[in-house]
Amino acid sequence: MKKIIILIAAVMSLGVAYWLISPVFIDRYAVDDSTADIDAAIANALDGTYKDEDIVMTENLKEQLGEEVMPDFLEEMKKIGDVFSDEPAFVEMEHMIRKEETQEGGVEAKEGLPVQETGPALLKSGMFVAVAHDGSGRAHVVDLGGDKGTVLRIEDLDILNGPDLRVVLSSNTGVQSSDELGDYVELGKLRGNKGSQNYALPAGLDIASVKSVIIYCKPFHVVFNTADLY
């Protein structure tokens, strides 16, 4: 009887050991396709492309400032944008303005007036770096516009696999351990340690409080990789 108990315990131990160790030697690939909204938001942010409303605004400024003053004004605005465009406060202010415009649009809709729906926007981005293990990849927080919600887009991820890895949004930057997570929101299991994937963010989440994306090993409370967001 004692031998049977020892045998059962040994088999269970081997099973647990396999569950914990085997992922390290197995790569899982995620192939979530991007969407037109995500692509547009990232392209607009990285390439500085203009939308129709930007053209209308420019024409209005020309009328107010005059053709001769307009080039100098645009050059100064570009300098200011280059300095502050990556600042978290600047990005969040732009996000708040978009949300306010959407809410105002809802009031106009009740009165029977046409509503111009806001388009997709890239809110924050960051690059994954090594903490417990080497790794690389990009993280983008994208507002899909209108009532489509907000998603975390992870692109070209290439990290070490591990047991029960989770995707976590943290209120802190420079996270090196579980003690430094601060306030956090878990988005679910990491679907692949390689490739690209999308995760829906909870409705009502305060984007300003989201400072980093963490790849976290839940059983061992180990931070594998982080991407500080700006």
PDB file of C-alpha atoms in Angstrom:
ATOM      1  CA  MET A   1       0.000   0.000   0.000  1.00  0.00           C
ATOM      2  CA  LYS A   2       2.812   2.356   0.911  1.00  0.00           C
ATOM      3  CA  LYS A   3       4.517   1.662  -2.424  1.00  0.00           C
ATOM      4  CA  ILE A   4       1.316   2.501  -4.300  1.00  0.00           C
ATOM      5  CA  ILE A   5       1.009   5.842  -2.495  1.00  0.00           C
ATOM      6  CA  ILE A   6       4.652   6.650  -3.276  1.00  0.00           C
ATOM      7  CA  LEU A   7       4.104   5.709  -6.935  1.00  0.00           C
ATOM      8  CA  ILE A   8       1.007   7.904  -7.218  1.00  0.00           C
ATOM      9  CA  ALA A   9       2.846  10.821  -5.595  1.00  0.00           C
ATOM     10  CA  ALA A  10       5.769  10.354  -7.990  1.00  0.00           C
ATOM     11  CA  VAL A  11       3.478  10.347 -11.035  1.00  0.00           C
ATOM     12  CA  MET A  12       1.696  13.491  -9.821  1.00  0.00           C
ATOM     13  CA  SER A  13       5.031  15.201  -9.180  1.00  0.00           C
ATOM     14  CA  LEU A  14       6.198  14.357 -12.685  1.00  0.00           C
ATOM     15  CA  GLY A  15       2.960  15.761 -14.103  1.00  0.00           C
ATOM     16  CA  VAL A  16       3.348  19.036 -12.224  1.00  0.00           C
ATOM     17  CA  ALA A  17       7.019  19.262 -13.203  1.00  0.00           C
ATOM     18  CA  TYR A  18       6.127  18.737 -16.864  1.00  0.00           C
ATOM     19  CA  TRP A  19       3.412  21.446 -16.710  1.00  0.00           C
ATOM     20  CA  LEU A  20       5.851  23.906 -15.162  1.00  0.00           C
ATOM     21  CA  ILE A  21       8.940  23.174 -17.246  1.00  0.00           C
ATOM     22  CA  SER A  22       7.725  22.057 -20.682  1.00  0.00           C
ATOM     23  CA  PRO A  23       6.485  25.495 -21.869  1.00  0.00           C
ATOM     24  CA  VAL A  24      10.066  26.773 -21.735  1.00  0.00           C
ATOM     25  CA  PHE A  25      10.932  24.398 -24.591  1.00  0.00           C
ATOM     26  CA  ILE A  26       7.747  24.948 -26.612  1.00  0.00           C
ATOM     27  CA  ASP A  27       6.993  28.080 -28.621  1.00  0.00           C
ATOM     28  CA  ARG A  28       3.370  29.106 -29.071  1.00  0.00           C
ATOM     29  CA  TYR A  29       2.548  31.372 -31.993  1.00  0.00           C
ATOM     30  CA  ALA A  30      -0.291  33.905 -31.927  1.00  0.00           C
ATOM     31  CA  VAL A  31      -1.614  35.135 -35.260  1.00  0.00           C
ATOM     32  CA  ASP A  32      -4.346  37.623 -34.384  1.00  0.00           C
ATOM     33  CA  ASP A  33      -4.832  39.759 -37.479  1.00  0.00           C
ATOM     34  CA  SER A  34      -4.753  43.492 -37.163  1.00  0.00           C
ATOM     35  CA  THR A  35      -7.856  45.445 -38.204  1.00  0.00           C
ATOM     36  CA  ALA A  36      -8.351  48.435 -40.465  1.00  0.00           C
ATOM     37  CA  ASP A  37      -9.057  50.618 -37.413  1.00  0.00           C
ATOM     38  CA  ILE A  38      -5.874  49.519 -35.628  1.00  0.00           C
ATOM     39  CA  ASP A  39      -3.772  49.986 -38.762  1.00  0.00           C
ATOM     40  CA  ALA A  40      -5.255  53.437 -39.365  1.00  0.00           C
ATOM     41  CA  ALA A  41      -4.620  54.578 -35.792  1.00  0.00           C
ATOM     42  CA  ILE A  42      -0.994  53.432 -35.807  1.00  0.00           C
ATOM     43  CA  ALA A  43      -0.370  54.825 -39.289  1.00  0.00           C
ATOM     44  CA  ASN A  44      -1.850  58.211 -38.375  1.00  0.00           C
ATOM     45  CA  ALA A  45       0.266  58.441 -35.237  1.00  0.00           C
ATOM     46  CA  LEU A  46       3.538  57.270 -36.775  1.00  0.00           C
ATOM     47  CA  ASP A  47       3.241  58.930 -40.172  1.00  0.00           C
ATOM     48  CA  GLY A  48       1.498  62.127 -39.071  1.00  0.00           C
ATOM     49  CA  THR A  49      -1.198  61.792 -41.730  1.00  0.00           C
ATOM     50  CA  TYR A  50      -4.115  64.222 -41.700  1.00  0.00           C
ATOM     51  CA  LYS A  51      -7.845  63.521 -41.670  1.00  0.00           C
ATOM     52  CA  ASP A  52     -10.580  65.544 -43.382  1.00  0.00           C
ATOM     53  CA  GLU A  53     -11.286  67.555 -40.232  1.00  0.00           C
ATOM     54  CA  ASP A  54      -7.611  68.592 -40.086  1.00  0.00           C
ATOM     55  CA  ILE A  55      -7.893  70.041 -43.593  1.00  0.00           C
ATOM     56  CA  VAL A  56     -11.022  72.007 -42.648  1.00  0.00           C
ATOM     57  CA  MET A  57      -9.268  73.354 -39.531  1.00  0.00           C
ATOM     58  CA  THR A  58      -6.264  74.432 -41.610  1.00  0.00           C
ATOM     59  CA  GLU A  59      -8.472  76.305 -44.066  1.00  0.00           C
ATOM     60  CA  ASN A  60     -10.194  78.122 -41.188  1.00  0.00           C
ATOM     61  CA  LEU A  61      -6.821  79.129 -39.747  1.00  0.00           C
ATOM     62  CA  LYS A  62      -5.751  80.489 -43.116  1.00  0.00           C
ATOM     63  CA  GLU A  63      -8.793  82.753 -43.177  1.00  0.00           C
ATOM     64  CA  GLN A  64      -8.123  84.023 -39.638  1.00  0.00           C
ATOM     65  CA  LEU A  65      -4.329  84.428 -39.846  1.00  0.00           C
ATOM     66  CA  GLY A  66      -3.869  85.253 -43.502  1.00  0.00           C
ATOM     67  CA  GLU A  67      -1.840  83.470 -46.160  1.00  0.00           C
ATOM     68  CA  GLU A  68       1.449  85.206 -45.248  1.00  0.00           C
ATOM     69  CA  VAL A  69       1.378  84.386 -41.524  1.00  0.00           C
ATOM     70  CA  MET A  70       0.155  80.803 -41.913  1.00  0.00           C
ATOM     71  CA  PRO A  71       3.499  79.106 -42.836  1.00  0.00           C
ATOM     72  CA  ASP A  72       5.313  80.571 -39.812  1.00  0.00           C
ATOM     73  CA  PHE A  73       2.435  79.607 -37.518  1.00  0.00           C
ATOM     74  CA  LEU A  74       2.417  76.005 -38.752  1.00  0.00           C
ATOM     75  CA  GLU A  75       6.175  75.737 -38.334  1.00  0.00           C
ATOM     76  CA  GLU A  76       5.967  76.866 -34.698  1.00  0.00           C
ATOM     77  CA  MET A  77       3.097  74.469 -33.998  1.00  0.00           C
ATOM     78  CA  LYS A  78       5.117  71.621 -35.507  1.00  0.00           C
ATOM     79  CA  LYS A  79       8.049  72.399 -33.197  1.00  0.00           C
ATOM     80  CA  ILE A  80       5.751  72.352 -30.174  1.00  0.00           C
ATOM     81  CA  GLY A  81       4.177  69.076 -31.314  1.00  0.00           C
ATOM     82  CA  ASP A  82       7.577  67.433 -31.823  1.00  0.00           C
ATOM     83  CA  VAL A  83       8.603  68.311 -28.272  1.00  0.00           C
ATOM     84  CA  PHE A  84       5.448  67.272 -26.456  1.00  0.00           C
ATOM     85  CA  SER A  85       3.766  64.672 -28.686  1.00  0.00           C
ATOM     86  CA  ASP A  86       5.297  61.733 -26.802  1.00  0.00           C
ATOM     87  CA  GLU A  87       4.551  63.090 -23.335  1.00  0.00           C
ATOM     88  CA  PRO A  88       1.923  60.990 -21.481  1.00  0.00           C
ATOM     89  CA  ALA A  89       0.007  64.113 -20.431  1.00  0.00           C
ATOM     90  CA  PHE A  90      -0.184  65.296 -24.045  1.00  0.00           C
ATOM     91  CA  VAL A  91      -1.410  61.912 -25.292  1.00  0.00           C
ATOM     92  CA  GLU A  92      -4.005  61.657 -22.526  1.00  0.00           C
ATOM     93  CA  MET A  93      -5.209  65.227 -23.167  1.00  0.00           C
ATOM     94  CA  GLU A  94      -5.781  64.346 -26.825  1.00  0.00           C
ATOM     95  CA  HIS A  95      -7.671  61.224 -25.766  1.00  0.00           C
ATOM     96  CA  MET A  96      -9.878  63.236 -23.386  1.00  0.00           C
ATOM     97  CA  ILE A  97     -10.647  65.761 -26.116  1.00  0.00           C
ATOM     98  CA  ARG A  98     -11.728  62.950 -28.440  1.00  0.00           C
ATOM     99  CA  LYS A  99     -13.969  61.458 -25.753  1.00  0.00           C
ATOM    100  CA  GLU A 100     -15.511  64.854 -25.007  1.00  0.00           C
ATOM    101  CA  GLU A 101     -16.210  65.416 -28.697  1.00  0.00           C
ATOM    102  CA  THR A 102     -17.901  62.018 -28.847  1.00  0.00           C
ATOM    103  CA  GLN A 103     -20.080  62.814 -25.825  1.00  0.00           C
ATOM    104  CA  GLU A 104     -21.039  66.198 -27.270  1.00  0.00           C
ATOM    105  CA  GLY A 105     -21.912  64.427 -30.493  1.00  0.00           C
ATOM    106  CA  GLY A 106     -24.321  62.216 -28.574  1.00  0.00           C
ATOM    107  CA  VAL A 107     -26.205  65.300 -27.340  1.00  0.00           C
ATOM    108  CA  GLU A 108     -26.440  66.660 -30.875  1.00  0.00           C
ATOM    109  CA  ALA A 109     -27.785  63.345 -32.112  1.00  0.00           C
ATOM    110  CA  LYS A 110     -30.723  63.596 -29.723  1.00  0.00           C
ATOM    111  CA  GLU A 111     -31.580  66.940 -31.272  1.00  0.00           C
ATOM    112  CA  GLY A 112     -31.588  65.435 -34.751  1.00  0.00           C
ATOM    113  CA  LEU A 113     -28.307  67.028 -35.855  1.00  0.00           C
ATOM    114  CA  PRO A 114     -25.630  65.074 -37.768  1.00  0.00           C
ATOM    115  CA  VAL A 115     -22.844  63.592 -35.658  1.00  0.00           C
ATOM    116  CA  GLN A 116     -19.254  63.240 -36.818  1.00  0.00           C
ATOM    117  CA  GLU A 117     -17.930  60.053 -35.236  1.00  0.00           C
ATOM    118  CA  THR A 118     -14.334  60.140 -34.015  1.00  0.00           C
ATOM    119  CA  GLY A 119     -11.929  57.871 -35.819  1.00  0.00           C
ATOM    120  CA  PRO A 120      -9.415  55.404 -34.417  1.00  0.00           C
ATOM    121  CA  ALA A 121      -6.525  56.835 -32.407  1.00  0.00           C
ATOM    122  CA  LEU A 122      -3.258  55.496 -31.030  1.00  0.00           C
ATOM    123  CA  LEU A 123      -3.252  56.428 -27.326  1.00  0.00           C
ATOM    124  CA  LYS A 124      -0.009  54.918 -26.052  1.00  0.00           C
ATOM    125  CA  SER A 125       2.877  52.773 -27.278  1.00  0.00           C
ATOM    126  CA  GLY A 126       5.927  51.024 -25.883  1.00  0.00           C
ATOM    127  CA  MET A 127       8.639  48.450 -26.557  1.00  0.00           C
ATOM    128  CA  PHE A 128       9.030  45.212 -24.619  1.00  0.00           C
ATOM    129  CA  VAL A 129      12.320  44.811 -22.761  1.00  0.00           C
ATOM    130  CA  ALA A 130      13.906  42.009 -20.770  1.00  0.00           C
ATOM    131  CA  VAL A 131      13.325  41.584 -17.046  1.00  0.00           C
ATOM    132  CA  ALA A 132      13.625  37.936 -15.980  1.00  0.00           C
ATOM    133  CA  HIS A 133      14.153  36.774 -19.569  1.00  0.00           C
ATOM    134  CA  ASP A 134      15.152  38.288 -22.908  1.00  0.00           C
ATOM    135  CA  GLY A 135      12.421  39.388 -25.251  1.00  0.00           C
ATOM    136  CA  SER A 136      11.218  41.975 -27.733  1.00  0.00           C
ATOM    137  CA  GLY A 137       8.043  43.296 -29.310  1.00  0.00           C
ATOM    138  CA  ARG A 138       5.766  46.329 -29.429  1.00  0.00           C
ATOM    139  CA  ALA A 139       2.643  47.271 -27.466  1.00  0.00           C
ATOM    140  CA  HIS A 140      -0.003  49.736 -28.672  1.00  0.00           C
ATOM    141  CA  VAL A 141      -3.123  50.956 -26.862  1.00  0.00           C
ATOM    142  CA  VAL A 142      -5.631  51.833 -29.580  1.00  0.00           C
ATOM    143  CA  ASP A 143      -8.991  53.599 -29.290  1.00  0.00           C
ATOM    144  CA  LEU A 144     -11.002  52.108 -32.153  1.00  0.00           C
ATOM    145  CA  GLY A 145     -13.272  55.161 -32.309  1.00  0.00           C
ATOM    146  CA  GLY A 146     -16.983  55.603 -31.707  1.00  0.00           C
ATOM    147  CA  ASP A 147     -18.360  52.840 -29.499  1.00  0.00           C
ATOM    148  CA  LYS A 148     -15.944  50.162 -30.722  1.00  0.00           C
ATOM    149  CA  GLY A 149     -13.894  50.143 -27.538  1.00  0.00           C
ATOM    150  CA  THR A 150     -10.170  50.138 -26.831  1.00  0.00           C
ATOM    151  CA  VAL A 151      -7.683  47.335 -27.439  1.00  0.00           C
ATOM    152  CA  LEU A 152      -4.131  46.404 -26.572  1.00  0.00           C
ATOM    153  CA  ARG A 153      -2.323  45.398 -29.747  1.00  0.00           C
ATOM    154  CA  ILE A 154       0.877  43.384 -29.172  1.00  0.00           C
ATOM    155  CA  GLU A 155       2.984  43.100 -32.320  1.00  0.00           C
ATOM    156  CA  ASP A 156       5.984  40.944 -33.260  1.00  0.00           C
ATOM    157  CA  LEU A 157       6.315  39.531 -29.761  1.00  0.00           C
ATOM    158  CA  ASP A 158       9.323  37.262 -29.282  1.00  0.00           C
ATOM    159  CA  ILE A 159       9.851  36.161 -25.677  1.00  0.00           C
ATOM    160  CA  LEU A 160      10.598  32.997 -23.741  1.00  0.00           C
ATOM    161  CA  ASN A 161       7.555  30.851 -23.069  1.00  0.00           C
ATOM    162  CA  GLY A 162       6.621  29.886 -19.531  1.00  0.00           C
ATOM    163  CA  PRO A 163       3.880  28.349 -17.393  1.00  0.00           C
ATOM    164  CA  ASP A 164       0.616  30.287 -17.221  1.00  0.00           C
ATOM    165  CA  LEU A 165       1.889  33.606 -18.591  1.00  0.00           C
ATOM    166  CA  ARG A 166      -0.543  36.501 -18.190  1.00  0.00           C
ATOM    167  CA  VAL A 167      -0.949  39.911 -19.842  1.00  0.00           C
ATOM    168  CA  VAL A 168      -1.202  42.598 -17.183  1.00  0.00           C
ATOM    169  CA  LEU A 169      -1.658  46.377 -17.337  1.00  0.00           C
ATOM    170  CA  SER A 170       0.167  48.141 -14.505  1.00  0.00           C
ATOM    171  CA  SER A 171      -0.079  51.621 -13.010  1.00  0.00           C
ATOM    172  CA  ASN A 172       3.729  51.706 -12.602  1.00  0.00           C
ATOM    173  CA  THR A 173       6.699  51.964 -14.952  1.00  0.00           C
ATOM    174  CA  GLY A 174      10.016  50.183 -14.699  1.00  0.00           C
ATOM    175  CA  VAL A 175       8.426  47.138 -13.057  1.00  0.00           C
ATOM    176  CA  GLN A 176      11.004  44.496 -12.123  1.00  0.00           C
ATOM    177  CA  SER A 177       9.088  42.283  -9.689  1.00  0.00           C
ATOM    178  CA  SER A 178       5.570  41.396  -8.572  1.00  0.00           C
ATOM    179  CA  ASP A 179       5.952  43.760  -5.609  1.00  0.00           C
ATOM    180  CA  GLU A 180       6.216  46.681  -8.042  1.00  0.00           C
ATOM    181  CA  LEU A 181       3.043  45.981 -10.026  1.00  0.00           C
ATOM    182  CA  GLY A 182       1.012  48.588  -8.153  1.00  0.00           C
ATOM    183  CA  ASP A 183      -2.611  48.755  -9.252  1.00  0.00           C
ATOM    184  CA  TYR A 184      -3.055  46.365 -12.147  1.00  0.00           C
ATOM    185  CA  VAL A 185      -5.628  44.849 -14.484  1.00  0.00           C
ATOM    186  CA  GLU A 186      -5.194  41.333 -15.847  1.00  0.00           C
ATOM    187  CA  LEU A 187      -6.332  40.979 -19.461  1.00  0.00           C
ATOM    188  CA  GLY A 188      -6.027  37.203 -19.565  1.00  0.00           C
ATOM    189  CA  LYS A 189      -3.605  34.480 -20.571  1.00  0.00           C
ATOM    190  CA  LEU A 190      -0.876  35.281 -23.076  1.00  0.00           C
ATOM    191  CA  ARG A 191      -2.029  33.439 -26.192  1.00  0.00           C
ATOM    192  CA  GLY A 192       1.437  33.086 -27.673  1.00  0.00           C
ATOM    193  CA  ASN A 193       5.009  33.939 -26.757  1.00  0.00           C
ATOM    194  CA  LYS A 194       5.637  34.739 -30.417  1.00  0.00           C
ATOM    195  CA  GLY A 195       3.588  36.665 -32.957  1.00  0.00           C
ATOM    196  CA  SER A 196       0.886  39.345 -32.718  1.00  0.00           C
ATOM    197  CA  GLN A 197      -2.319  39.431 -30.702  1.00  0.00           C
ATOM    198  CA  ASN A 198      -5.191  41.684 -29.596  1.00  0.00           C
ATOM    199  CA  TYR A 199      -6.706  42.067 -26.123  1.00  0.00           C
ATOM    200  CA  ALA A 200      -9.877  44.043 -25.439  1.00  0.00           C
ATOM    201  CA  LEU A 201      -9.555  46.540 -22.595  1.00  0.00           C
ATOM    202  CA  PRO A 202     -12.338  46.690 -19.989  1.00  0.00           C
ATOM    203  CA  ALA A 203     -14.949  49.376 -20.597  1.00  0.00           C
ATOM    204  CA  GLY A 204     -14.420  52.392 -18.380  1.00  0.00           C
ATOM    205  CA  LEU A 205     -10.728  51.705 -17.791  1.00  0.00           C
ATOM    206  CA  ASP A 206      -8.817  54.897 -16.967  1.00  0.00           C
ATOM    207  CA  ILE A 207      -6.212  54.973 -19.738  1.00  0.00           C
ATOM    208  CA  ALA A 208      -4.219  57.645 -17.905  1.00  0.00           C
ATOM    209  CA  SER A 209      -3.524  55.154 -15.118  1.00  0.00           C
ATOM    210  CA  VAL A 210      -2.125  52.540 -17.513  1.00  0.00           C
ATOM    211  CA  LYS A 211       1.652  53.017 -17.525  1.00  0.00           C
ATOM    212  CA  SER A 212       2.993  49.646 -18.680  1.00  0.00           C
ATOM    213  CA  VAL A 213       2.208  46.210 -20.094  1.00  0.00           C
ATOM    214  CA  ILE A 214       3.594  43.253 -18.136  1.00  0.00           C
ATOM    215  CA  ILE A 215       4.128  39.648 -19.225  1.00  0.00           C
ATOM    216  CA  TYR A 216       3.761  37.889 -15.891  1.00  0.00           C
ATOM    217  CA  CYS A 217       4.272  34.277 -14.804  1.00  0.00           C
ATOM    218  CA  LYS A 218       1.414  33.720 -12.379  1.00  0.00           C
ATOM    219  CA  PRO A 219       2.520  30.465 -10.635  1.00  0.00           C
ATOM    220  CA  PHE A 220       5.973  31.830  -9.733  1.00  0.00           C
ATOM    221  CA  HIS A 221       5.049  35.548  -9.481  1.00  0.00           C
ATOM    222  CA  VAL A 222       7.822  36.421 -11.929  1.00  0.00           C
ATOM    223  CA  VAL A 223       7.877  39.387 -14.318  1.00  0.00           C
ATOM    224  CA  PHE A 224       9.156  38.068 -17.658  1.00  0.00           C
ATOM    225  CA  ASN A 225       9.016  41.254 -19.752  1.00  0.00           C
ATOM    226  CA  THR A 226       7.636  44.780 -19.582  1.00  0.00           C
ATOM    227  CA  ALA A 227       6.739  47.570 -21.999  1.00  0.00           C
ATOM    228  CA  ASP A 228       6.475  51.054 -20.503  1.00  0.00           C
ATOM    229  CA  LEU A 229       3.813  53.052 -22.345  1.00  0.00           C
ATOM    230  CA  TYR A 230       4.133  56.648 -23.530  1.00  0.00           C
TER     231      TYR A 230
END
